[in-house]
GROMACS .gro file of C-alpha atoms in nm:
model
  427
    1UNK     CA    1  10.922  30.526   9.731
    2UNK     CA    2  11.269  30.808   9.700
    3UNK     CA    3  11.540  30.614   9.753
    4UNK     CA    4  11.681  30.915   9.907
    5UNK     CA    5  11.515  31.023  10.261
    6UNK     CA    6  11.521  31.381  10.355
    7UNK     CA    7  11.682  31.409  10.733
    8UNK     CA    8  11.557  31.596  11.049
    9UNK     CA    9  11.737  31.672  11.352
   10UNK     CA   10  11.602  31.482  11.635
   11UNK     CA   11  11.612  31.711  12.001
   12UNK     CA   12  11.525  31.435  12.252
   13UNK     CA   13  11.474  31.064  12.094
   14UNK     CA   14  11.300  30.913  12.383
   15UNK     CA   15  11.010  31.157  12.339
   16UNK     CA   16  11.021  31.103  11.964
   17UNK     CA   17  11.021  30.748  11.975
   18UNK     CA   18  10.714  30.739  12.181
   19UNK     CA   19  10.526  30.985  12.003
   20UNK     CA   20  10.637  30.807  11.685
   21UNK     CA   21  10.505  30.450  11.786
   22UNK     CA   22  10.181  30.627  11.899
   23UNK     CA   23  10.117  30.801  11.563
   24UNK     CA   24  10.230  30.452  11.384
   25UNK     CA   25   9.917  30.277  11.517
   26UNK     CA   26   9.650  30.481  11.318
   27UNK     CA   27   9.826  30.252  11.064
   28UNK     CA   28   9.661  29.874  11.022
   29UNK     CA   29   9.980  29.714  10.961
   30UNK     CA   30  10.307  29.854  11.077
   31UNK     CA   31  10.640  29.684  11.132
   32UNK     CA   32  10.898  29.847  11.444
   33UNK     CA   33  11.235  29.701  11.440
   34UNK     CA   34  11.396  29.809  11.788
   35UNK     CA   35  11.787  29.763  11.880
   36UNK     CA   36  11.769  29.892  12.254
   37UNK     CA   37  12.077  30.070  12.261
   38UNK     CA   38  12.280  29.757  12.216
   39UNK     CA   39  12.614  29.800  11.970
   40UNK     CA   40  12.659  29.417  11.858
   41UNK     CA   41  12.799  29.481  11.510
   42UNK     CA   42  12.770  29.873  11.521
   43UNK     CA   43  12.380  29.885  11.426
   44UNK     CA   44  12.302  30.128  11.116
   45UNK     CA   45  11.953  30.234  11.356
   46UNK     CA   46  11.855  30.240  11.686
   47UNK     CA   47  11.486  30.157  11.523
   48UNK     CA   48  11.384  30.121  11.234
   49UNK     CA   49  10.984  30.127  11.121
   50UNK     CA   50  10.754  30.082  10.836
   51UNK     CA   51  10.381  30.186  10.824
   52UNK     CA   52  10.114  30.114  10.608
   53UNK     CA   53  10.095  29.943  10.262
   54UNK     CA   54  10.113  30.024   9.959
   55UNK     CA   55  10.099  29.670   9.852
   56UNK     CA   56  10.135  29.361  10.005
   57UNK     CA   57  10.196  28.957   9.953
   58UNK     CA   58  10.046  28.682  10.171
   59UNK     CA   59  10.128  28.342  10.145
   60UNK     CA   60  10.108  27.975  10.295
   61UNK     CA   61  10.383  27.729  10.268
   62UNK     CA   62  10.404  27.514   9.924
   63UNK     CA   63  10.520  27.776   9.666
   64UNK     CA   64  10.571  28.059   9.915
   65UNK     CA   65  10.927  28.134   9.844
   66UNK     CA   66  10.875  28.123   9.473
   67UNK     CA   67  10.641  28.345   9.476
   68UNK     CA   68  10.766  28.561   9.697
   69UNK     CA   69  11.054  28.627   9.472
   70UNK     CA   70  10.812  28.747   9.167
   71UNK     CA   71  10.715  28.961   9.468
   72UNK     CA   72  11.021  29.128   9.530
   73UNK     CA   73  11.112  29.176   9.113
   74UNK     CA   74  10.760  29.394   9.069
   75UNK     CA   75  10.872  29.586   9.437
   76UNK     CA   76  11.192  29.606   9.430
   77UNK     CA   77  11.286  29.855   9.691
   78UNK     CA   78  11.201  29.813  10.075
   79UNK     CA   79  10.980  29.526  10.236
   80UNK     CA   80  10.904  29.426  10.556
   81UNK     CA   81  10.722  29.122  10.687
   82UNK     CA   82  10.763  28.759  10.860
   83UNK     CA   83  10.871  28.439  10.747
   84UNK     CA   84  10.642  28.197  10.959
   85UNK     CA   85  10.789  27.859  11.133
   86UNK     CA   86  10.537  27.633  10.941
   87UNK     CA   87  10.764  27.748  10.630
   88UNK     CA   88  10.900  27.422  10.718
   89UNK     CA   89  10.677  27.255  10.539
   90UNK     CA   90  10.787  27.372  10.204
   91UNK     CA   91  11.135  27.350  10.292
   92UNK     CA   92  11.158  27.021  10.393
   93UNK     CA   93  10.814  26.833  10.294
   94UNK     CA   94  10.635  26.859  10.606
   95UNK     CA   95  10.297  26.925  10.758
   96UNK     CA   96  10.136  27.080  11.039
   97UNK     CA   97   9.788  26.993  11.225
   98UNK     CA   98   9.852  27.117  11.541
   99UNK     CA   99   9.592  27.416  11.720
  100UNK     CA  100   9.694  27.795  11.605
  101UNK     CA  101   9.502  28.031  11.801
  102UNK     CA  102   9.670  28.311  11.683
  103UNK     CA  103   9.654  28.236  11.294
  104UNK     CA  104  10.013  28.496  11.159
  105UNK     CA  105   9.995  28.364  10.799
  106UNK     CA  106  10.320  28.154  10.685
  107UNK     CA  107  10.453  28.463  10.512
  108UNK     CA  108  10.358  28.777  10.496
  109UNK     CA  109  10.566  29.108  10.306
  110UNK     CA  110  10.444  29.457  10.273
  111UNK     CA  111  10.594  29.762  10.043
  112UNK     CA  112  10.559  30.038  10.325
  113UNK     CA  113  10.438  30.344  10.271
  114UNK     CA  114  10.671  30.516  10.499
  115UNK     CA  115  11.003  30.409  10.677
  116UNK     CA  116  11.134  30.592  10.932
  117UNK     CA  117  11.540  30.518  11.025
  118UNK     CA  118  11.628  30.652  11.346
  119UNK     CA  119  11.940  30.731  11.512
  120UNK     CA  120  12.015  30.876  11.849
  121UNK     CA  121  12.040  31.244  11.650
  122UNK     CA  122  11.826  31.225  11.394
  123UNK     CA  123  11.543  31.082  11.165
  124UNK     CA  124  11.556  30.941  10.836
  125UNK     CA  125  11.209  30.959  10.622
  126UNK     CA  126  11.187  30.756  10.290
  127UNK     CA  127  10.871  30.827  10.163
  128UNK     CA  128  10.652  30.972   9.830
  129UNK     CA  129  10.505  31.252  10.016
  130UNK     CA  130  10.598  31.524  10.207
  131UNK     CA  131  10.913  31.410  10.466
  132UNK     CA  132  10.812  31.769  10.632
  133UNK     CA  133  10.472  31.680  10.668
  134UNK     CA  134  10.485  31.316  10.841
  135UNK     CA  135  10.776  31.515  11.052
  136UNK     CA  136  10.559  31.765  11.164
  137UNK     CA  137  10.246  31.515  11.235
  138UNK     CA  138  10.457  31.246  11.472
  139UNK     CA  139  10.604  31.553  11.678
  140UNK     CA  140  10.233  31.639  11.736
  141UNK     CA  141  10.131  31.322  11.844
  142UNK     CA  142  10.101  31.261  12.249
  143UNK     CA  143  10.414  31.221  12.436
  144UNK     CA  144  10.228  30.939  12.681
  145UNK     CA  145  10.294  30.614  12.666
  146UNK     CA  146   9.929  30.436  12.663
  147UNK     CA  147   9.731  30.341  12.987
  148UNK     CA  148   9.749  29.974  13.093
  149UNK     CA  149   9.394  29.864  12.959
  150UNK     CA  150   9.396  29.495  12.980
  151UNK     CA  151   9.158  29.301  13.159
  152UNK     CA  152   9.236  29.062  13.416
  153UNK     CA  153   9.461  28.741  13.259
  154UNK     CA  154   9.427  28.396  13.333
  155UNK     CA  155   9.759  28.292  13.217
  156UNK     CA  156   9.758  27.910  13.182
  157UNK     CA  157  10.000  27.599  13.097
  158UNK     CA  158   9.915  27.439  12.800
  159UNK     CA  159  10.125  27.098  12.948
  160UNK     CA  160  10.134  27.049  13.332
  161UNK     CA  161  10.467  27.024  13.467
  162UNK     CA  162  10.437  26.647  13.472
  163UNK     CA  163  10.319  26.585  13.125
  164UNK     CA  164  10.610  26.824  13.021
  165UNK     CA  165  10.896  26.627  13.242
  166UNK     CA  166  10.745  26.312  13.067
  167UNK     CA  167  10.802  26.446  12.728
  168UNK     CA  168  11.152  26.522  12.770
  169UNK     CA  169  11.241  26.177  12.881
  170UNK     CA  170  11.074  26.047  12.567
  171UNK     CA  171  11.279  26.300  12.419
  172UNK     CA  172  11.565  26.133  12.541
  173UNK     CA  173  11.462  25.818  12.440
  174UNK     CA  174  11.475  25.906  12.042
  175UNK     CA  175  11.837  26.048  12.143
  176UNK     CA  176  11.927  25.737  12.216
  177UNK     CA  177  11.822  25.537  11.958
  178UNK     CA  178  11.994  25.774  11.753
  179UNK     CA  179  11.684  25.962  11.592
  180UNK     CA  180  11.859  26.288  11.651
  181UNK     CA  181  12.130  26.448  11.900
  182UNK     CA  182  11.922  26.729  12.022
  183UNK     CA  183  11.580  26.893  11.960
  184UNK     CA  184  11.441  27.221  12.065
  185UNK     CA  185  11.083  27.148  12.288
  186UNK     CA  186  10.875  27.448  12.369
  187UNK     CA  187  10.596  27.455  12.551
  188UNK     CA  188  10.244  27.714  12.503
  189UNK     CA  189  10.119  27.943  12.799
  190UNK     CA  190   9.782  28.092  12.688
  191UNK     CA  191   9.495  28.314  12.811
  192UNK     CA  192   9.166  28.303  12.618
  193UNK     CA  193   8.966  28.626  12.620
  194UNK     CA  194   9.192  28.835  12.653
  195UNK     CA  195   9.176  29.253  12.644
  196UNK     CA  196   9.597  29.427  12.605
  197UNK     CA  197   9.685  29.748  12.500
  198UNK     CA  198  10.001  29.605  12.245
  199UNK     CA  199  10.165  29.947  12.258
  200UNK     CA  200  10.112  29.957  12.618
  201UNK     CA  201  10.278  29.559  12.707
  202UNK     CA  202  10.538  29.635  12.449
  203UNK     CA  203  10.672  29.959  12.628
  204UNK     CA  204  10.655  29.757  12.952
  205UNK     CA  205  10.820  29.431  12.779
  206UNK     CA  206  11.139  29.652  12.673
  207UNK     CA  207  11.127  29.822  12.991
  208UNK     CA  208  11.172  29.489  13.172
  209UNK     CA  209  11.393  29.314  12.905
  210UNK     CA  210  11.534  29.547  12.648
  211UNK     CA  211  11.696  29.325  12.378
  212UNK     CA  212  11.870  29.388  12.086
  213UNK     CA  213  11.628  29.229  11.846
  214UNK     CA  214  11.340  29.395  11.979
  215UNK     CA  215  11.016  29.449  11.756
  216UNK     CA  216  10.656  29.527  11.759
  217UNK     CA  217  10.477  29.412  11.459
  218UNK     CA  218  10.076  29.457  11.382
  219UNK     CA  219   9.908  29.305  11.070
  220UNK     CA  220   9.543  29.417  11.102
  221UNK     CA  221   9.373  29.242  11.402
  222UNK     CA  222   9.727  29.009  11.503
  223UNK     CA  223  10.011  29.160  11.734
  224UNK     CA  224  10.332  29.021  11.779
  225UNK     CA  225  10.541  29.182  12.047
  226UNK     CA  226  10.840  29.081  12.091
  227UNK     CA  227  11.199  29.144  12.281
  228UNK     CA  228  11.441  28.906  12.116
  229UNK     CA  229  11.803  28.859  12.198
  230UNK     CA  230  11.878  28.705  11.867
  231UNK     CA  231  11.947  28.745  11.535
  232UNK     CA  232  11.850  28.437  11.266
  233UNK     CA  233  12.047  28.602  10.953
  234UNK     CA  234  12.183  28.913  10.819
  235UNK     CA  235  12.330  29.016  10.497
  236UNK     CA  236  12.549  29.332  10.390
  237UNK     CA  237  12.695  29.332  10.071
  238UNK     CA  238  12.841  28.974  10.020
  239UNK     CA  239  12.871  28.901  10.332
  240UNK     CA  240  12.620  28.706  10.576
  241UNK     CA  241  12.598  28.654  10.900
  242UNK     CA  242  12.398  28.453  11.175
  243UNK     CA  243  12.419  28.434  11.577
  244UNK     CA  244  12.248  28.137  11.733
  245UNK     CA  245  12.218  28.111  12.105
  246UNK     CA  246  12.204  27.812  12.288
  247UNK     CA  247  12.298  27.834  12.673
  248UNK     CA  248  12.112  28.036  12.908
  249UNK     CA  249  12.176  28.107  13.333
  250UNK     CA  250  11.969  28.356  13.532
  251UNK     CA  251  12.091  28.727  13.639
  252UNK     CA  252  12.131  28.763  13.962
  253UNK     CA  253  12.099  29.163  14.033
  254UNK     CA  254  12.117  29.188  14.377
  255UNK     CA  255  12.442  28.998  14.415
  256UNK     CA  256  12.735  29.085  14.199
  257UNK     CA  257  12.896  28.827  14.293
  258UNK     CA  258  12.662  28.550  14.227
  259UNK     CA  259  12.539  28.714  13.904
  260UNK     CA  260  12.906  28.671  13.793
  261UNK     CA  261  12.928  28.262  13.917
  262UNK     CA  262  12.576  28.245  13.707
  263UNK     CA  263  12.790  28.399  13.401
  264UNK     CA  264  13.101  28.180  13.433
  265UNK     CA  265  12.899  27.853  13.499
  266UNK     CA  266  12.814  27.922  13.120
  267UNK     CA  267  13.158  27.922  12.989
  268UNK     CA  268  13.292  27.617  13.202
  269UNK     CA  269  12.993  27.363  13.112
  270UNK     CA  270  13.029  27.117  12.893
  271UNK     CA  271  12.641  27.047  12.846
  272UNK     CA  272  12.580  27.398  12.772
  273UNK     CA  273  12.902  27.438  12.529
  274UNK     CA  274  12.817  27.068  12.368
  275UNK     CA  275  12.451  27.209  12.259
  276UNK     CA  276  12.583  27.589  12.117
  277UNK     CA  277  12.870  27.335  11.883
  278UNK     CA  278  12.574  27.141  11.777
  279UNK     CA  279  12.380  27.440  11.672
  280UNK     CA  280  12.727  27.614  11.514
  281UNK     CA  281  12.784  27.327  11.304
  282UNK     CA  282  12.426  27.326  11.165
  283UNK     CA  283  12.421  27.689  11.075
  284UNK     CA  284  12.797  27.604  10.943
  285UNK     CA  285  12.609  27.349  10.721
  286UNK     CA  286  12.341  27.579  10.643
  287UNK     CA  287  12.554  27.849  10.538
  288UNK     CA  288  12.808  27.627  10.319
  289UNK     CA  289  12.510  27.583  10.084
  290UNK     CA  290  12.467  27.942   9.958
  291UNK     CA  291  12.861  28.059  10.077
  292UNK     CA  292  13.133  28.023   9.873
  293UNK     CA  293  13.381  27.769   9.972
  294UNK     CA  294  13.614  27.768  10.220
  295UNK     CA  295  13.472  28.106  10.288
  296UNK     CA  296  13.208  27.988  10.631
  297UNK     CA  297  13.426  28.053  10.938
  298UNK     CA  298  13.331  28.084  11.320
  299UNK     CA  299  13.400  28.440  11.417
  300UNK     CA  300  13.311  28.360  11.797
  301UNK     CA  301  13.288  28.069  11.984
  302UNK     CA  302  13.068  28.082  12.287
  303UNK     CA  303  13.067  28.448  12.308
  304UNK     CA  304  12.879  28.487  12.659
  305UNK     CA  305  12.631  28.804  12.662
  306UNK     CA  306  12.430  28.988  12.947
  307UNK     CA  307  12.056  29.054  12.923
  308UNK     CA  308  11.863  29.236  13.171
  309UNK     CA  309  11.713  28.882  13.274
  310UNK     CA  310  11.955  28.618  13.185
  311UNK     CA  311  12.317  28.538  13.028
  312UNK     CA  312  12.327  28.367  12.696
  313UNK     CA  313  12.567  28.182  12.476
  314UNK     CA  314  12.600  28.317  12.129
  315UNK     CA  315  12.819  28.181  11.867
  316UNK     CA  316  12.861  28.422  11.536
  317UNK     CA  317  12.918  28.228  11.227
  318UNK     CA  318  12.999  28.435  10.878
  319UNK     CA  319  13.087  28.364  10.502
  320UNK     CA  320  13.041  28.496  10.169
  321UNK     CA  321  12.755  28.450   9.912
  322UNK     CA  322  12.805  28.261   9.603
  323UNK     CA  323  12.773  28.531   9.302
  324UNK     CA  324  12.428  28.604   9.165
  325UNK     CA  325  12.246  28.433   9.413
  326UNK     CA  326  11.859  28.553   9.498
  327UNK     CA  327  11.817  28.695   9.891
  328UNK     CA  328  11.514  28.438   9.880
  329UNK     CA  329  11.742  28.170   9.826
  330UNK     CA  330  11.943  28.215  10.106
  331UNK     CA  331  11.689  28.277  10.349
  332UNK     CA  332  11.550  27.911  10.204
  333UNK     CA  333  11.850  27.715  10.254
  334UNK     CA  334  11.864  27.857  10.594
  335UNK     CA  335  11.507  27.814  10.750
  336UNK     CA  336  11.420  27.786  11.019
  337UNK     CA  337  11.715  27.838  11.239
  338UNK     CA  338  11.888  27.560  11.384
  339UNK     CA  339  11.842  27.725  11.684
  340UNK     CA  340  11.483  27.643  11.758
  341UNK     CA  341  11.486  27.309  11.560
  342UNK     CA  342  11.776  27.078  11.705
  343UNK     CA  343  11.970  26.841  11.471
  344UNK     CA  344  11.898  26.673  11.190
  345UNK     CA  345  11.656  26.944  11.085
  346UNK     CA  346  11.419  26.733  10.960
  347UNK     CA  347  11.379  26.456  11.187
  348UNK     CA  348  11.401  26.713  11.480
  349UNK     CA  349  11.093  26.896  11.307
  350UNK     CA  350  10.880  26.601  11.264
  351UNK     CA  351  10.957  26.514  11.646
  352UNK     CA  352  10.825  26.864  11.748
  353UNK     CA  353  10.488  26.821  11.530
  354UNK     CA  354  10.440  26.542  11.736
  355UNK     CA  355  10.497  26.636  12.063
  356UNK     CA  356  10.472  27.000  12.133
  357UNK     CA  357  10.022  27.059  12.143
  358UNK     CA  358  10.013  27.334  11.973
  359UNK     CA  359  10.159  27.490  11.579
  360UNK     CA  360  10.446  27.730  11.643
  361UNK     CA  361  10.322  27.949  11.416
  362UNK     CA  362  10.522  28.306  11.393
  363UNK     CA  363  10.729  28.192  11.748
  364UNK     CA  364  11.059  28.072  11.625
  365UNK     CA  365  11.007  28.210  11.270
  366UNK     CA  366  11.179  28.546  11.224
  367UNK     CA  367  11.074  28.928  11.153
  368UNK     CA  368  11.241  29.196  10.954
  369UNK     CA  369  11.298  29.368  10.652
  370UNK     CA  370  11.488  29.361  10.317
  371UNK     CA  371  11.640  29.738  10.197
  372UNK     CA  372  11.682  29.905   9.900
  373UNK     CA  373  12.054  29.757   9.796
  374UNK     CA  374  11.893  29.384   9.889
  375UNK     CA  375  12.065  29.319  10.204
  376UNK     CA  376  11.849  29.235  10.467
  377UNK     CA  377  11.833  29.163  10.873
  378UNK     CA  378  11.654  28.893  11.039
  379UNK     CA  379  11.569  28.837  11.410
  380UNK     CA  380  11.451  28.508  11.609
  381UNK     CA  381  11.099  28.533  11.730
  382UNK     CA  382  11.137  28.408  12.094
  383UNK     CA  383  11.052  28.625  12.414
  384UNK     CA  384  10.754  28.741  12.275
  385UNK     CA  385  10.375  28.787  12.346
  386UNK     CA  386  10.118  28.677  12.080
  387UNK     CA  387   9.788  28.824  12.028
  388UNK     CA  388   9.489  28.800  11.808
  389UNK     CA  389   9.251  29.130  11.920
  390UNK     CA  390   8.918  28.980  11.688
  391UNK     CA  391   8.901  28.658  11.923
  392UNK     CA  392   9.087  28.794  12.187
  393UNK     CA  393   9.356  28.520  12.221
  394UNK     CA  394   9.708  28.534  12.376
  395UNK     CA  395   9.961  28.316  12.379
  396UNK     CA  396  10.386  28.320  12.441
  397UNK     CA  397  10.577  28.010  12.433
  398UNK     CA  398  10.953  27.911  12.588
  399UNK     CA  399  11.133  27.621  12.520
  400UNK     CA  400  11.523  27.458  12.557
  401UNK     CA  401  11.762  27.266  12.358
  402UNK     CA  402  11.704  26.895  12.469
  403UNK     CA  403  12.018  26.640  12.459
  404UNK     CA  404  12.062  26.321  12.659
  405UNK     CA  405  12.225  26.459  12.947
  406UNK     CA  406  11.922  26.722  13.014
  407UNK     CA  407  11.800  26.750  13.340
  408UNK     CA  408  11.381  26.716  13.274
  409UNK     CA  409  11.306  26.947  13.608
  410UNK     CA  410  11.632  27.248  13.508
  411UNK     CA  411  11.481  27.228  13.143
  412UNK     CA  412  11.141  27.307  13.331
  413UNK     CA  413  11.310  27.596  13.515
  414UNK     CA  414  11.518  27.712  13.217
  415UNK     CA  415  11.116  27.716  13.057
  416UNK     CA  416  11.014  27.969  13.281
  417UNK     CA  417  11.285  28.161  13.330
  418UNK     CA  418  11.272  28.228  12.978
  419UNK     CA  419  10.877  28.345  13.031
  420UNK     CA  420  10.940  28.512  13.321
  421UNK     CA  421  10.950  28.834  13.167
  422UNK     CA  422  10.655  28.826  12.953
  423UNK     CA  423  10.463  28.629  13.224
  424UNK     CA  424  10.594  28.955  13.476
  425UNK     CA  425  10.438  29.233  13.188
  426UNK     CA  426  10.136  29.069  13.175
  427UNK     CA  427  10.034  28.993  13.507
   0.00000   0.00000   0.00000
């Protein structure tokens, strides 16, 4: 693929982004990266998307990242893909036997045969055709966004309240004894023959909750659609970056006031600010292993942000690569994110094997893409709908950090809070 896109002025990019995610769906695998209009770290795009693929790499856990780096030396130019949660199992000797109705491979990375960089003005086309010609063919494409074909969702729990609440306190329990000082428990909601338009729940996902993070991914029959708030890892030059979030209140839009007590409550609690340290100083650890030393450092502490549907907590932690070190290796030492594990990694991980019913899958793995120059961006895959068209499963999942002062029934409500939004789309 040209290094080197060829650029066209864009007249109106709300129309063009619509018309472009329609004409990216004649595609069987296609890969939208979506930043919402949000300007954390001044965002090279406002979307970013791959289509189609010209080759491609699909791999289970055991010699996955290996392999994925003889991968990247044969292609080395632009990829896009997912790094699966169950990637766990390589890094830290694990195993998973938990249900997976949706079935996302561990990892998967494609070489794209086009990608489109948009910004407010214009369009950038990297491609071995004719630029002109793609151009000319998404401008034609309908300006509609697709009719709401879904059938009628039974949206179910797959723990009752109860059995959840019981869990935590058994969570609790291994806190105490000193297995671990917090863990990340999610819990499954699910709906079994089930008929979506993904285009369709993804326009009305970022309608409801725009996040920065955004992205709408398709790998032949499997959808992931997803508004994320977070980033996992990004790197630019010799420089990486990662911003966990842990701490989340509820907007309140009708009442200023209130919305702005929900905001502050963040920054004064010491339960809330106890779990985001805990999560810092992991990624801190995680970070020291491929940074140079003395060079990890906590650019903001408890940084709190607004989201269309809740507050959050982010902490930003930075520091520079070692020299000569592989992009693969970094994502390694660094996966999964601390954020949706708890600490120690791997006790926490063996804790959620055994308690949470069903595999994690792609939720709390992360989606992006790896450029040209080999720096590379990373989101969290949380807020986000899950669906398999061939056996016409869907699933989302939500989940808290979990330390011995958490309240079992606010963790509940935090739960569904945080699937409000997806719960909102689809019913």
């Amino acid at each position: 693929m040209n290094r080197t896109p060829e650029i066209f002025a864009l007249n109106n990019f709300t129309e063009f982004r619509i018309q472009m995610l329609n004409w990216s769906n004649r595609f069987n695998v296609f890969c939208l990266l979506d930043n919402q209009h949000y300007n954390f770290s001044a965002p090279a795009f406002e979307c970013l998307l791959a289509v189609g693929s010209k080759k491609n790499i699909t791999l289970q856990s055991g010699n996955a990242f290996e392999k994925l780096k003889h991968f990247y030396k044969e292609n080395n130019g632009w990829l896009f893909g997912h790094l699966g949660y169950d990637l766990k199992n390589e890094t830290e000797k694990l195993s998973s036997a938990n249900f997976d109705g949706i079935g996302f491979d561990d990892m998967h990375f494609f070489v794209p045969d086009v990608v489109l960089k948009l910004t407010e003005k214009e369009v950038y086309i990297f491609c071995d055709d004719d630029a002109k010609e793609i151009f000319d063919a998404i401008q034609s494409e309908s300006l509609s966004i697709p009719v709401n074909k879904q059938s009628d969702l039974d949206i179910k729990n797959r723990i009752s309240k109860t059995a959840y609440i019981d869990t935590i306190q058994k969570l609790k329990q291994h806190i105490l004894r000193g297995d671990c000082y917090e863990i990340n428990f999610c819990q499954e909601f699910f709906a079994e023959d089930a008929v979506i338009d993904p285009l369709y729940v993804y326009h009305k996902l970022i309608q409801l909750s725009p996040n920065p993070f955004a992205a709408l991914y398709k790998l032949d029959d499997k959808f992931c659609i997803c508004a994320s708030p977070e980033r996992y890892l990004k790197k630019e030059g010799n420089k990486i970056f990662s911003q966990p979030i842990k701490g989340t209140s509820k907007r309140d839009l009708v009442n200023k006031e209130n919305d702005l007590q929900n905001k502050n409550y963040l920054s004064a609690n010491e339960k809330e600010k106890s779990e985001n340290v805990m999560v810092v100083d992991l990624v801190r650890n995680d970070l020291s292993k491929v940074c140079k030393e003395g060079t990890v450092k906590v650019d903001e502490l408890f940084g709190v942000y607004s989201f269309p549907q809740v507050h959050q907590m982010i902490s930003t932690i930075s520091g520079q690569v070692k020299d000569n070190i592989d992009w693969i290796d970094i994502v390694k030492a660094t996966f999964p994110m601390g954020s949706m594990t708890g600490a120690p990694k791997k006790r926490v991980m063996e804790l959620i094997e055994h308690y949470e019913q069903t595999k994690r899958g792609l939720f709390s793995g992360a989606i992006g893409y790896i450029n040209p120059d080999g720096d590379f961006d990373f989101n969290v895959v949380i807020r986000s709908i899950f669906y398999n068209a061939s056996t016409r499963y869907l699933s989302f999942k939500a989940g808290g950090g979990i330390t011995f002062y958490s309240d079992a029934e606010k963790e509940y409500e935090e739960c569904l809070l945080k699937a409000e939004a997806m719960r909102k789309v689809l019913e």
